[in-house]
Coordinates of C-alpha atoms and ligand atoms in Angstrom, one line a residue:
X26 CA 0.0 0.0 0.0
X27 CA 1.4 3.1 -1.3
X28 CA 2.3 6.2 1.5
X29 CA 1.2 9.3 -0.8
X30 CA 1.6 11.9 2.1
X31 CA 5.0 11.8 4.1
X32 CA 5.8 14.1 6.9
X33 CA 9.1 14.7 8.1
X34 CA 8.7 17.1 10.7
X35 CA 10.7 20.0 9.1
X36 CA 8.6 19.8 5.7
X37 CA 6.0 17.9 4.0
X38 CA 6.7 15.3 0.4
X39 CA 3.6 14.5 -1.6
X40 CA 3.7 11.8 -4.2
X41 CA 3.5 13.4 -7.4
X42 CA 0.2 12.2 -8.7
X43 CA 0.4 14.4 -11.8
X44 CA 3.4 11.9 -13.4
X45 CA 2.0 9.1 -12.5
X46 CA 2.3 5.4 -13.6
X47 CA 5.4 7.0 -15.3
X48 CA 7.1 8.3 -12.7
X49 CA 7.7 7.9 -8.9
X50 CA 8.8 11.7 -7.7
X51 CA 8.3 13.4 -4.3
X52 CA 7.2 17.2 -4.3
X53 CA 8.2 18.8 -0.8
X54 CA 6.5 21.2 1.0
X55 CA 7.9 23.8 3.1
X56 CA 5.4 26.5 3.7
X57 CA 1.5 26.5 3.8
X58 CA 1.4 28.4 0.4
X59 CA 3.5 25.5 -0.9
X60 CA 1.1 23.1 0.5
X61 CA -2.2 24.8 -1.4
X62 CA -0.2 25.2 -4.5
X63 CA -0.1 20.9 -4.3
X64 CA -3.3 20.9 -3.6
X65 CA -4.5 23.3 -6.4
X66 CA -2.6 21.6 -9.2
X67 CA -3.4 18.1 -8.0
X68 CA 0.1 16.9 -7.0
X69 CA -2.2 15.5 -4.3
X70 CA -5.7 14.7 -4.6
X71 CA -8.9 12.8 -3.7
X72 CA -11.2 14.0 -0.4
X73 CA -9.5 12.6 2.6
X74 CA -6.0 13.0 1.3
X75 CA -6.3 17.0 0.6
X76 CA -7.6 17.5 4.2
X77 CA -4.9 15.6 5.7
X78 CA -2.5 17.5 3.7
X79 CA -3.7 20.9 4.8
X80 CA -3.7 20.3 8.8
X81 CA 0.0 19.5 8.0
X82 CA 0.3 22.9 5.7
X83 CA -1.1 24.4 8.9
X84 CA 1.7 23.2 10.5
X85 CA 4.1 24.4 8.0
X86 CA 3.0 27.8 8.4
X87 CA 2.9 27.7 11.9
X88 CA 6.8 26.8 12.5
X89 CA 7.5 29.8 10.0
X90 CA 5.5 32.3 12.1
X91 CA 2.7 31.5 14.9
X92 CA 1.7 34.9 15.0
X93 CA -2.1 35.3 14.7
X94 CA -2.5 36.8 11.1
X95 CA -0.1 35.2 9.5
X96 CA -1.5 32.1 10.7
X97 CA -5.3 33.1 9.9
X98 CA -3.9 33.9 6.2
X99 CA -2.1 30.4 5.8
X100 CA -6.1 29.3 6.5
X101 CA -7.4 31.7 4.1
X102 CA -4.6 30.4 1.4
X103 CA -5.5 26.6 1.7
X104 CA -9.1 27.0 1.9
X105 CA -9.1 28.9 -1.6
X106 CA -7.1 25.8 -3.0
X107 CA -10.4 23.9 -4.2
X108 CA -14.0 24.3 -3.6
X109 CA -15.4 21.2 -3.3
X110 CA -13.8 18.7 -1.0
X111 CA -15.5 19.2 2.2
X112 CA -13.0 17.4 4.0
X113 CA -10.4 20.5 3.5
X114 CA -12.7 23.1 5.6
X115 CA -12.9 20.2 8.0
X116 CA -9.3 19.7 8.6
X117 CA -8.9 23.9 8.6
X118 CA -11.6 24.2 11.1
X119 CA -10.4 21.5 13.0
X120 CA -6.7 23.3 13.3
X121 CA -8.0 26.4 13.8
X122 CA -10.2 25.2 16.8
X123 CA -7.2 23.4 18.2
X124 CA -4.3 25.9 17.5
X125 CA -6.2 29.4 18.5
X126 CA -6.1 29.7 21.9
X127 CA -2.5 28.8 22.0
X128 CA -1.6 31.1 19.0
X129 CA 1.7 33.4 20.5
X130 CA 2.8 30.6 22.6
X131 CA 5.6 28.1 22.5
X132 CA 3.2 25.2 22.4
X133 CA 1.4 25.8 19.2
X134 CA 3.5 24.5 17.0
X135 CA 4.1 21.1 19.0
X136 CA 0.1 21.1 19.3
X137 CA -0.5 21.7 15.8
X138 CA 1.9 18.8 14.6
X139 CA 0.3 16.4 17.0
X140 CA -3.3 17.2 15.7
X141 CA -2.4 16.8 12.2
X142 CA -0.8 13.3 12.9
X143 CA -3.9 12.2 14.5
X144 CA -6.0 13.4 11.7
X145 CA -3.7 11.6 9.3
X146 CA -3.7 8.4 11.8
X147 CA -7.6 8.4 12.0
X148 CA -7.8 8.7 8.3
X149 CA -6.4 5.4 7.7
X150 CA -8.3 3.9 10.8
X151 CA -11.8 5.2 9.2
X152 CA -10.7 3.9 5.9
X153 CA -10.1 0.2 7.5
X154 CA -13.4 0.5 9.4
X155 CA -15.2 1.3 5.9
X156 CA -13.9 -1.2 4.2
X157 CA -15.2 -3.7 6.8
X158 CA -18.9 -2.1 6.8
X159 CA -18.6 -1.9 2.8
X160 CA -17.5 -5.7 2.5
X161 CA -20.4 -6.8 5.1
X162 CA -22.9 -5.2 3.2
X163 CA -21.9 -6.8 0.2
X164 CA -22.8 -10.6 0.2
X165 CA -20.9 -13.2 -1.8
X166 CA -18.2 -12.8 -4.6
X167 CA -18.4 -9.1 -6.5
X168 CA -17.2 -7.9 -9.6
X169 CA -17.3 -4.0 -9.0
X170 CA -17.4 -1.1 -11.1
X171 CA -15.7 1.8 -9.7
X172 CA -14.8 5.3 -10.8
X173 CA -11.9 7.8 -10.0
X174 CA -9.3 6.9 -7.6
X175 CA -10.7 6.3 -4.0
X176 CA -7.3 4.4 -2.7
X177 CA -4.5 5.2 -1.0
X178 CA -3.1 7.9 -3.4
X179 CA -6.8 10.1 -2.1
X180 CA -6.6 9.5 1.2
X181 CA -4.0 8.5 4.3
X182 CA -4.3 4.9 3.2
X183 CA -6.3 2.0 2.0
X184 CA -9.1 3.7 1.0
X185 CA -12.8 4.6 0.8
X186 CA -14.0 2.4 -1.7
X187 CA -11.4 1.2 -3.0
X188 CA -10.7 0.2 0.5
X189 CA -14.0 -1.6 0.1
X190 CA -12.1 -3.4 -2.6
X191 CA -9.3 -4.3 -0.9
X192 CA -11.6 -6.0 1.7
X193 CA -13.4 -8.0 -0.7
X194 CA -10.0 -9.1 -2.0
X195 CA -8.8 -10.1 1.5
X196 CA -11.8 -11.6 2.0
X197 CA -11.2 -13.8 -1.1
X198 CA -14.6 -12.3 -2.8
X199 CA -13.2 -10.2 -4.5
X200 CA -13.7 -11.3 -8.4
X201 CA -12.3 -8.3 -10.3
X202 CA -12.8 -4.3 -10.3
X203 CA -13.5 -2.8 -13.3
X204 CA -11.9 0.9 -13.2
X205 CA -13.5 3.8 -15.4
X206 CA -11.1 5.4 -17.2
X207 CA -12.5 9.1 -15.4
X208 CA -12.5 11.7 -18.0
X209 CA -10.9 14.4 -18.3
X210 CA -7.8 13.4 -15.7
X211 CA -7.9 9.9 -15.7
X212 CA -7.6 8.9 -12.7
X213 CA -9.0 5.6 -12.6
X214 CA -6.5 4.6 -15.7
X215 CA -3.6 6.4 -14.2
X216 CA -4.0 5.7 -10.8
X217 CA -6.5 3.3 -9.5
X218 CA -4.9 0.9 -12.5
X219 CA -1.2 2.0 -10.8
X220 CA -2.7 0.9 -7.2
X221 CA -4.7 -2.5 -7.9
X222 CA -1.4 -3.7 -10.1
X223 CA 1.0 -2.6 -7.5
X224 CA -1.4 -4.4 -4.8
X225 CA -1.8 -7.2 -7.0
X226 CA -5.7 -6.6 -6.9
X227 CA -7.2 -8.2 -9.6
X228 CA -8.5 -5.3 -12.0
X229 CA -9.4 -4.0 -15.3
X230 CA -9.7 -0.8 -17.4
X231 CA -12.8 0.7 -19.4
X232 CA -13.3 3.9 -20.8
X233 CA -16.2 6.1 -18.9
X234 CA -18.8 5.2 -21.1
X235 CA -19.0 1.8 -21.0
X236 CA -21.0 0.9 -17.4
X237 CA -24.4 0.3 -18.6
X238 CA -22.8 -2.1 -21.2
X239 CA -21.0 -3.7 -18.1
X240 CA -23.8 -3.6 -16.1
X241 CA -27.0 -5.3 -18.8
X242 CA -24.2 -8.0 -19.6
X243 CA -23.2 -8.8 -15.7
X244 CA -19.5 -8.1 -16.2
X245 CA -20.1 -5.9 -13.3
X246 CA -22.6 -6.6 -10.0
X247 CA -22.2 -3.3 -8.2
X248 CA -20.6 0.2 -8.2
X249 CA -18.5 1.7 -5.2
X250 CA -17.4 4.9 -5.6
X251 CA -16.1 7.8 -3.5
X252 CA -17.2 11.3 -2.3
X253 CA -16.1 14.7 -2.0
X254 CA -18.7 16.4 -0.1
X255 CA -22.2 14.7 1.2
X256 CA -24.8 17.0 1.9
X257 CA -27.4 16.0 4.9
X258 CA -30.0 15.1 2.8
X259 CA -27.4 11.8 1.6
X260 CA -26.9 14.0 -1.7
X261 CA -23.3 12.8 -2.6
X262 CA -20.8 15.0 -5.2
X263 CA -18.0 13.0 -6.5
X264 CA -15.7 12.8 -9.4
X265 CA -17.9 13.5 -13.2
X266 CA -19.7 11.1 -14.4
X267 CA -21.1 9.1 -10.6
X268 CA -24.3 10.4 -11.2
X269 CA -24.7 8.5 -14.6
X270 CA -23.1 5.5 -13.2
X271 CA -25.9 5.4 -10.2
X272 CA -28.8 5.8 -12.7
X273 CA -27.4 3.1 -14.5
X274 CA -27.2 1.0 -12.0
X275 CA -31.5 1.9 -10.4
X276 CA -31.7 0.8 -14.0
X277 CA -30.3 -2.6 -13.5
X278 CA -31.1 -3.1 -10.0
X279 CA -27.4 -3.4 -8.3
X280 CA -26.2 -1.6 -4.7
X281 CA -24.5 1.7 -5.9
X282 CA -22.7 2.2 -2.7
X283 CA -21.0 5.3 -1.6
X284 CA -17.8 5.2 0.7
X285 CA -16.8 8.1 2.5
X286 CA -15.0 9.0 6.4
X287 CA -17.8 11.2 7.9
X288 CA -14.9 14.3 7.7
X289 CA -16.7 14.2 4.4
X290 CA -20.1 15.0 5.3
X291 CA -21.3 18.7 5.2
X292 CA -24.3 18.5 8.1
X293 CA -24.6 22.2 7.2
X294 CA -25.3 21.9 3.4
X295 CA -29.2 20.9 3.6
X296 CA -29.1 19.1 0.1
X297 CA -26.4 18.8 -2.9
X298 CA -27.7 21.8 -4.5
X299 CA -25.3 24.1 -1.8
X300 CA -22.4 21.7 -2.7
X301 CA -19.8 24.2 -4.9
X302 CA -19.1 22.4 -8.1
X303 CA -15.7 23.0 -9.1
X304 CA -14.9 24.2 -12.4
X305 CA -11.7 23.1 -14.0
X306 CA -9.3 24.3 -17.1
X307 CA -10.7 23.9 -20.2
X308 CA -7.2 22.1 -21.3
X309 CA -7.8 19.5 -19.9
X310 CA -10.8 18.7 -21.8
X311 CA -8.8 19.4 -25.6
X312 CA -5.4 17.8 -24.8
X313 CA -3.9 15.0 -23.4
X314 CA -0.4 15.4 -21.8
X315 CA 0.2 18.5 -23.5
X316 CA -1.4 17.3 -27.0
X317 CA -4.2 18.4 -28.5
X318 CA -6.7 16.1 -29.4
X319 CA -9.5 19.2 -30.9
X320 CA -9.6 21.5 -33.1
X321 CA -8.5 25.1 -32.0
X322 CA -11.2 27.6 -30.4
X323 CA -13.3 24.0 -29.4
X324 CA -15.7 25.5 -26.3
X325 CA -15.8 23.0 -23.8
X326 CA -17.8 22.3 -20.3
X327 CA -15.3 21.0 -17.5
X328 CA -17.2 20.5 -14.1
X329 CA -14.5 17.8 -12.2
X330 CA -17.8 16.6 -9.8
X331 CA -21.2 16.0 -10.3
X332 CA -24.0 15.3 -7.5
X333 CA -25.6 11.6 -7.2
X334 CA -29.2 12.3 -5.7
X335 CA -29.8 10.5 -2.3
X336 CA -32.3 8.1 -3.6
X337 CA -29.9 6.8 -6.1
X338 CA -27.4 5.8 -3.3
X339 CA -28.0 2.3 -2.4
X340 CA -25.7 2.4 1.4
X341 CA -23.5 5.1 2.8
X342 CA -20.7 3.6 4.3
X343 CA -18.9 5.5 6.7
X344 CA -16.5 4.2 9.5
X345 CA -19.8 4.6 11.9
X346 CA -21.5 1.6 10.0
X347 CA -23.8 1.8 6.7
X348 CA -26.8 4.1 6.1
X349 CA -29.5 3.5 3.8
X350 CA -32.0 6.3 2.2
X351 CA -33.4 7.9 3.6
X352 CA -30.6 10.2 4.8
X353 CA -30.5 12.2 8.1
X354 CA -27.3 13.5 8.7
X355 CA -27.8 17.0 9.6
X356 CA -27.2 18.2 13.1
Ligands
MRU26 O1 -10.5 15.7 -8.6 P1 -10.1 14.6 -7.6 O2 -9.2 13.6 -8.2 O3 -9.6 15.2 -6.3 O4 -11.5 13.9 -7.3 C1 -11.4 12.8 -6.4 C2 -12.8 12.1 -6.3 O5 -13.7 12.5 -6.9 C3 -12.8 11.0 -5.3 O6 -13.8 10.1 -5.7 C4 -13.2 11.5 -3.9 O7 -12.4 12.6 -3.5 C5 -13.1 10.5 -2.9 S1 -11.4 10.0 -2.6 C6 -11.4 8.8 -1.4

């Protein structure tokens, strides 16, 4: 199982997920701004992992000054990085809560950095807890469908529902994953390919548009995927393209199940229509690493999430256990 997010107590390495299968580099870290440029350009990425990365950019900025504004402005820096992940605000909110009253003393910074390694440590924790819940939930031998990378590269470790997957394959029940390629970055042919081979989880690759195929042949029997923000109401964003996956699959009458720590549940956001979409380059739509596949002046739409309405969600596994619709998860 791959480490993505190393802290080395003077500065921070990230696994660079942009060059990867082809390349195995180490970004480092060494201020806050540093930490949201990673997160901003996607040298780390996936829910759990970006709000584990920012409580250790908190850190960062705190051993270069733990004066109050500069450390308030570190927390206004990260939180612009991206919009949609809810577990980032969680993680800021969480370090500001913790680090505040002790701001101007000698003990925030040793504070800060034990917080942050908690959150990282319960991230993996959550993630083996999920994968137990998932794998309960799902009787017998599976072949799953799943989209975007939900493994160790998006979170401290294991996973959400890949995690899930890995269960299943410990479990021996575990028939195959079928991995989306995921349009427009790839990150299920990059990197959930990259994972399951290193792993040696048994796995294969489709392109985005081939589920319902998969699905009215039984080449698949269910779909896990990931989230990056669930509202209270159980409506889940994730990665483009979930929400065509889970109509497919009401069609066909298999669990679409949606794994997720509950650092990424927004209690506040009633239903998924307060869940910031975020909008991505247009770039990465017309090329692929660096070449262009369109003609010039193409317009393009690039939303990188879409939101899966609650009644398409089969289970909500979290580390508490799994839900089923209806969902109640506000305050
Ligand atoms: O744009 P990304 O790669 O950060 O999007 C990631 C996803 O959509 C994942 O499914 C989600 O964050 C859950 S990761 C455990």
């Amino acid at each position: 199982m791959v480490d993505a997010i190393l802290w080395r107590g003077t500065h921070l390495d990230l696994l660079d997920q942009r060059i990867l299968p082809f390349e195995e580099q180490f970004i480092h870290c060494h201020t806050a701004q540093d930490t949201a440029t990673a997160i901003r350009d996607m040298v780390v990425r996936g829910a759990p992992a970006i709000g584990v990365t920012a409580a250790y950019g908190m850190v960062l900025a705190l051993k270069q000054n733990h004066g109050e504004a500069s450390f308030r402005h570190a927390c206004e820096v990260l939180a612009a990085s991206r919009p949609t992940a809810v577990n980032l605000f969680d993680a800021i909110e969480l370090m500001q809560r913790e680090v505040t009253p002790l701001l101007g003393t000698d003990q925030a910074i040793d504070h800060a950095e034990q917080v942050a390694l908690k959150y990282h440590r319960d991230d993996l924790e959550k993630n083996k807890a999920i994968g137990r819940h998932g794998a309960s939930f799902l009787s017998g031998p599976r072949r799953v469908l799943t989209h975007c990378n939900t493994g160790s590269l998006a979170t401290a470790g294991w996973g959400t529902a890949l995690g899930i997957v890995r269960q299943l394959h410990a479990e021996h029940r575990l028939v195959e994953v079928v991995a989306d390629e995921t349009r427009p970055y790839l990150q299920g042919a990059r990197l959930t390919v990259w994972e399951c081979a290193k792993d040696g989880i048994p796995h294969r690759l489709v392109t985005d548009g081939m589920g319902g195929y998969l699905m009215t042949h039984k080449m698949v029997d269910c779909v896990i995927v990931g989230a990056d923000r669930i509202a209270a109401n159980g409506d889940a964003a994730n990665k483009i393209g979930t929400f065509m996956l889970a109509m497919a699959a009401k069609h066909h009458g298999i669990p679409f199940v949606v794994a997720a720590p509950t650092t990424t549940i927004d209690r506040n956001t009633p239903d998924g229509s307060g869940i910031p979409i975020e909008q991505r380059p247009e770039k990465e739509v017309t090329h692929a690493r660096n070449e262009q596949l369109t003609c010039d002046r193409t317009l393009v739409y690039n939303p990188a999430f879409d939101v899966t309405p609650a009644s398409l969600i089969s289970a909500i596994v979290t580390e508490d256990g799994v839900h089923q619709y209806p969902y109640r998860f506000g305050g």
